[in-house]
Tab-separated table of C-alpha atoms in Angstrom:
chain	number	residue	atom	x	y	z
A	1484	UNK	CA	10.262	-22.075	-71.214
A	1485	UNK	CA	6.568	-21.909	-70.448
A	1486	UNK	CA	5.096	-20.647	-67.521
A	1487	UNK	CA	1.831	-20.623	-65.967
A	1488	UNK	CA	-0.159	-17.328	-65.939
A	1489	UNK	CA	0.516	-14.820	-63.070
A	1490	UNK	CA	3.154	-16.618	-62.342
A	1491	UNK	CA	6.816	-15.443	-62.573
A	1492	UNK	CA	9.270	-17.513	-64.837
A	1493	UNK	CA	12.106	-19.712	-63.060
A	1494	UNK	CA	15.489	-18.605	-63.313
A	1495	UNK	CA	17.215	-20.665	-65.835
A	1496	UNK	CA	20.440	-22.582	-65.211
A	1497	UNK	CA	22.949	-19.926	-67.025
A	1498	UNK	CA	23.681	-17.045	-64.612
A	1499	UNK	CA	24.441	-13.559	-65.323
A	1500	UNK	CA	27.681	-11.858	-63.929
A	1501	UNK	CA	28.375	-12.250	-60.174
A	1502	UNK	CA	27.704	-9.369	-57.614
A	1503	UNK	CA	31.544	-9.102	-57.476
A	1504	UNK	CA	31.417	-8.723	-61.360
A	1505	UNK	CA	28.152	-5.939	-61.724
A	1506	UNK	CA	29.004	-2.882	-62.919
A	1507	UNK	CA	27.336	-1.326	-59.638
A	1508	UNK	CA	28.994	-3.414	-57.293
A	1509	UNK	CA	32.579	-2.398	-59.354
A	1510	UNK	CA	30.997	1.799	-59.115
A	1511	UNK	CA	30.432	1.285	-55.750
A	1512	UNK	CA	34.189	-0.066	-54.672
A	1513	UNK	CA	35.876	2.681	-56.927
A	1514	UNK	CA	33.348	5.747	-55.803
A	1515	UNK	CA	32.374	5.119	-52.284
A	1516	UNK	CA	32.649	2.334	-50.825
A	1517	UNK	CA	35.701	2.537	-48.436
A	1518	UNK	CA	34.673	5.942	-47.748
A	1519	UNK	CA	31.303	4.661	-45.995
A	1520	UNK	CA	32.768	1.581	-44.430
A	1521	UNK	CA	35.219	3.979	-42.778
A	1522	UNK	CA	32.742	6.731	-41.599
A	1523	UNK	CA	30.337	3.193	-40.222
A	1524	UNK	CA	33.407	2.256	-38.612
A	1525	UNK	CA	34.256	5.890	-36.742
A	1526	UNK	CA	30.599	5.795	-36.088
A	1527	UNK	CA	30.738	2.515	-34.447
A	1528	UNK	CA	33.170	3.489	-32.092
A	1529	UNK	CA	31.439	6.318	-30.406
A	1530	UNK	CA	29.525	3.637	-28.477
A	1531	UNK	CA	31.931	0.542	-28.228
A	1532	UNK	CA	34.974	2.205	-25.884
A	1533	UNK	CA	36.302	-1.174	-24.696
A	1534	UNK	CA	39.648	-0.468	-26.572
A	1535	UNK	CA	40.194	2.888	-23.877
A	1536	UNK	CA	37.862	1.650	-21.095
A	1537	UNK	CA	38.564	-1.254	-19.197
A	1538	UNK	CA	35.700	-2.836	-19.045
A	1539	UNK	CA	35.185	-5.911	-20.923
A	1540	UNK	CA	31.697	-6.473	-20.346
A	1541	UNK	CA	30.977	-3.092	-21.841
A	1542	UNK	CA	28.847	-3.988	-24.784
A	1543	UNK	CA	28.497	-0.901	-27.477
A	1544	UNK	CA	24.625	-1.175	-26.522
A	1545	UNK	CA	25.687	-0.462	-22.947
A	1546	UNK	CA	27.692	2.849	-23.082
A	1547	UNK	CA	24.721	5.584	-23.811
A	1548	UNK	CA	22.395	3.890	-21.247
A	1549	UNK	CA	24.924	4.329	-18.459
A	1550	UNK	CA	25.127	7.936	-19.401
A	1551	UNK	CA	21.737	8.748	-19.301
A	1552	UNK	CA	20.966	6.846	-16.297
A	1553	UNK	CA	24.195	9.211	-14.666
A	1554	UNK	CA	22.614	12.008	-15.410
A	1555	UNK	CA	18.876	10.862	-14.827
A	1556	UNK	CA	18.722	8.387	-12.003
A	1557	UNK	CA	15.626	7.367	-11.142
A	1558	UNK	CA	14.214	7.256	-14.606
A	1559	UNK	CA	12.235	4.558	-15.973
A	1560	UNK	CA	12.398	2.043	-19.039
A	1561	UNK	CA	10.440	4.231	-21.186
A	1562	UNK	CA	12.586	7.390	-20.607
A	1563	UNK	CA	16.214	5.998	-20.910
A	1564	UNK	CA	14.401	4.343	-24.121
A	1565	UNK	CA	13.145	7.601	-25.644
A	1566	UNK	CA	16.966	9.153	-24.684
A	1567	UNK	CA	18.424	6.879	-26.351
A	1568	UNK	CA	16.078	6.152	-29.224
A	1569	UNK	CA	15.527	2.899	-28.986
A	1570	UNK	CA	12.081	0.135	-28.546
A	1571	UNK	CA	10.944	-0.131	-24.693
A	1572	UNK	CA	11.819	-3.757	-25.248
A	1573	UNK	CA	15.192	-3.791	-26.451
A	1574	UNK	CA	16.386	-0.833	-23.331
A	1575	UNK	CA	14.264	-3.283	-20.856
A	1576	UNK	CA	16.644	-6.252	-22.373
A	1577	UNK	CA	19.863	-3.440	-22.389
A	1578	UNK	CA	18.912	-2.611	-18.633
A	1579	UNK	CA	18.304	-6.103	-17.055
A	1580	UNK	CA	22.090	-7.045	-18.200
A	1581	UNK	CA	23.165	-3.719	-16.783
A	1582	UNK	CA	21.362	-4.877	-13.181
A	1583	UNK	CA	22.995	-8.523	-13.786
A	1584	UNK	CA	26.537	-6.957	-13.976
A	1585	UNK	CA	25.832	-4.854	-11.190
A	1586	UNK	CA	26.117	-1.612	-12.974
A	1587	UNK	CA	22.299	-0.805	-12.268
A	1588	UNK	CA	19.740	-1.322	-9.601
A	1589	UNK	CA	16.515	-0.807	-9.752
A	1590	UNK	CA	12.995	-0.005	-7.689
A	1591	UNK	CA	9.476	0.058	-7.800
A	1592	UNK	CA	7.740	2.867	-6.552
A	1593	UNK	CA	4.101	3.443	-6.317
A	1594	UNK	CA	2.704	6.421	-7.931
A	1595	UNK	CA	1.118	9.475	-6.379
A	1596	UNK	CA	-2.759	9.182	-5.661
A	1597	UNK	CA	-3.368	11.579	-8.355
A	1598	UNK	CA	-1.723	9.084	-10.762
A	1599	UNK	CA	-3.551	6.246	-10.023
A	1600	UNK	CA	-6.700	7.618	-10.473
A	1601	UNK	CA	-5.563	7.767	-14.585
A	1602	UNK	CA	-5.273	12.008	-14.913
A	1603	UNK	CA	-3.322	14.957	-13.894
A	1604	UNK	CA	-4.458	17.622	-12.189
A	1605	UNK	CA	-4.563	19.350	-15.379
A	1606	UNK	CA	-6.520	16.699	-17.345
A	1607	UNK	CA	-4.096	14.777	-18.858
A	1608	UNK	CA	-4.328	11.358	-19.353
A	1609	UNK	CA	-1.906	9.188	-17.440
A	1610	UNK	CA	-0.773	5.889	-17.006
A	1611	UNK	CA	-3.165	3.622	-15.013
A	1612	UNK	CA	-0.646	1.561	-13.706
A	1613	UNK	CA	-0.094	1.921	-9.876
A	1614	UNK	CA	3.848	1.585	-10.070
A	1615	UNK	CA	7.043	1.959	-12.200
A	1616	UNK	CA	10.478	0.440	-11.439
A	1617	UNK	CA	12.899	3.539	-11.260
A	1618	UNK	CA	16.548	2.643	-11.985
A	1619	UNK	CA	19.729	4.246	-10.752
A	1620	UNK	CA	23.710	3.042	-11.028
A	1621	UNK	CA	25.118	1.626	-8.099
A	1622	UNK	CA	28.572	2.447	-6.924
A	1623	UNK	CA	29.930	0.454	-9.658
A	1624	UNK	CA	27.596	1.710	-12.269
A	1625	UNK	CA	28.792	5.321	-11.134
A	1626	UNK	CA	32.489	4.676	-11.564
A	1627	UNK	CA	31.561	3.037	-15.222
A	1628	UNK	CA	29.945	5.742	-16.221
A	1629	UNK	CA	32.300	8.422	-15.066
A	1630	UNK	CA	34.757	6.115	-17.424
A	1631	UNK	CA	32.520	5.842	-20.394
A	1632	UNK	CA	31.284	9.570	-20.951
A	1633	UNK	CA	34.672	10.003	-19.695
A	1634	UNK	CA	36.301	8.286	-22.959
A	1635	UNK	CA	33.374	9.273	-24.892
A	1636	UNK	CA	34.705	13.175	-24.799
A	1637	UNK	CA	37.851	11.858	-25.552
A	1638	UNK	CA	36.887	9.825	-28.834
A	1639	UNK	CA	34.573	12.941	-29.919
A	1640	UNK	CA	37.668	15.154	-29.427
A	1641	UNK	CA	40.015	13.080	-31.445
A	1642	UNK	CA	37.705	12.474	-34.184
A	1643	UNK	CA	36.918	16.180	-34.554
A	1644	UNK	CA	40.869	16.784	-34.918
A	1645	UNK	CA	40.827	13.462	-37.464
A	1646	UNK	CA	38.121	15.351	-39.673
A	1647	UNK	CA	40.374	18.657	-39.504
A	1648	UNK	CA	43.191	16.830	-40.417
A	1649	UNK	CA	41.565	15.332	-43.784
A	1650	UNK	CA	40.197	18.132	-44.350
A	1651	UNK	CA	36.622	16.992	-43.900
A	1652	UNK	CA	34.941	20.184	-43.332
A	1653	UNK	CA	36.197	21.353	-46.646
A	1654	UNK	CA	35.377	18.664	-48.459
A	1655	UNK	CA	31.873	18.538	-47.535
A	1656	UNK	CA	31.587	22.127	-48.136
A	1657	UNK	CA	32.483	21.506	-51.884
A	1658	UNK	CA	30.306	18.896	-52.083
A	1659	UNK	CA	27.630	20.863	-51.319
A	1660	UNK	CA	28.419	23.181	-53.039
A	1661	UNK	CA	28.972	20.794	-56.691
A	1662	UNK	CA	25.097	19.721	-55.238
A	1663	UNK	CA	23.620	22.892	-55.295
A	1664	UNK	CA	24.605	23.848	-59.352
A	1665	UNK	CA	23.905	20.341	-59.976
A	1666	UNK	CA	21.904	17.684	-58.158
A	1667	UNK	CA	22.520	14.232	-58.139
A	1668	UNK	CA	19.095	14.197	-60.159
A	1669	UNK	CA	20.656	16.140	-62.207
A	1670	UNK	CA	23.613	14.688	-63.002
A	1671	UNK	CA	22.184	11.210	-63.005
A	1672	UNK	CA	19.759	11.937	-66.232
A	1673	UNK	CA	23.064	13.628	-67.883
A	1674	UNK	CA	24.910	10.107	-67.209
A	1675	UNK	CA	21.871	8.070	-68.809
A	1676	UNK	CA	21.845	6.964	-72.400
A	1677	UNK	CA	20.450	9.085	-75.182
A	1678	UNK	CA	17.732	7.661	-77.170
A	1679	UNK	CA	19.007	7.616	-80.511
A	1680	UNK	CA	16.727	9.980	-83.003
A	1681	UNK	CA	15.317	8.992	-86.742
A	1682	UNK	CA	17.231	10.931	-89.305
């Protein structure tokens, strides 16, 4: 098959093994695999407590922001997004179904002269905007989030006794341990080939 220059050649018609049949796909369900989709799944379930919290509207997305709004009322999008870690659009989005369930209400209040005028006392640059919408939990959102951080000490509690049951402190104390005589570096150029040598 010819191909053009700077230009990759087409795939032909016979195709190699399958992803299911690739020697890292088969390494990857023996070594480590189950062990990651388990950990995802534990760490999944710190945020989606529907299965202990009656609440079905509870989205996973939902539980953090009604903690940090319980313990911050009044703050605005851009601090429950930096608590949490996430894009000022996506805890706008999080917060606007939180006010359409009822869980959250939220006001705009106009800034202190010194604010408007674009500096702090000190110097420091602020906002020039005149107004920010501060948001607080209403008597529902209160109750919810009493629940949620509520079952959230509970899941963190059972899933430090899971880890002391399977011994997971231990075993990732050997492991670092094997990591620091040998790195995975290390012990990936002993796994690689040899290069056989001229007699």
């Amino acid at each position: 098959m010819t191909t053009k220059p700077g230009r990759r050649p087409q795939p032909s018609a016979a195709r190699g093994p399958s992803d299911a049949e690739s020697p890292r796909h088969a390494v990857g369900q023996l070594a480590w695999t189950p062990l990651w989709e388990q950990l995802a799944a534990l760490e999944r379930s710190l945020d989606d407590l529907r299965d202990v919290v009656d609440l079905p509207a509870l989205r996973p997305r939902f539980t953090r922001a009604l903690i940090v709004l319980r313990h911050h009322p009044g703050a605005a999008v851009r601090d429950v997004a930096a608590a949490l870690g996430a894009t000022h659009s996506a805890t706008s989005q999080t917060l606007a179904v939180l006010r359409s369930l009822g869980l959250v209400d939220g006001e705009l209040r106009t800034k202190p002269a010194w604010m408007q005028g674009g500096v702090r006392p000190d110097g420091t640059p602020e906002s020039l905007y005149p107004r920010r919408r501060e948001h607080y939990l209403t008597e529902a959102g209160v109750g919810a989030a009493e629940r949620v951080e509520e079952a959230l000490t509970a899941r963190l509690s059972a899933l430090a006794a899971l880890f002391h049951e399977v011994r997971a402190p231990a075993f990732a104390a050997r492991l670092d341990h094997a990591l620091c005589g040998r790195t995975l570096t290390d012990r990936t150029w002993d796994a690689l080939p040899r290069p056989e040598t001229a007699a």
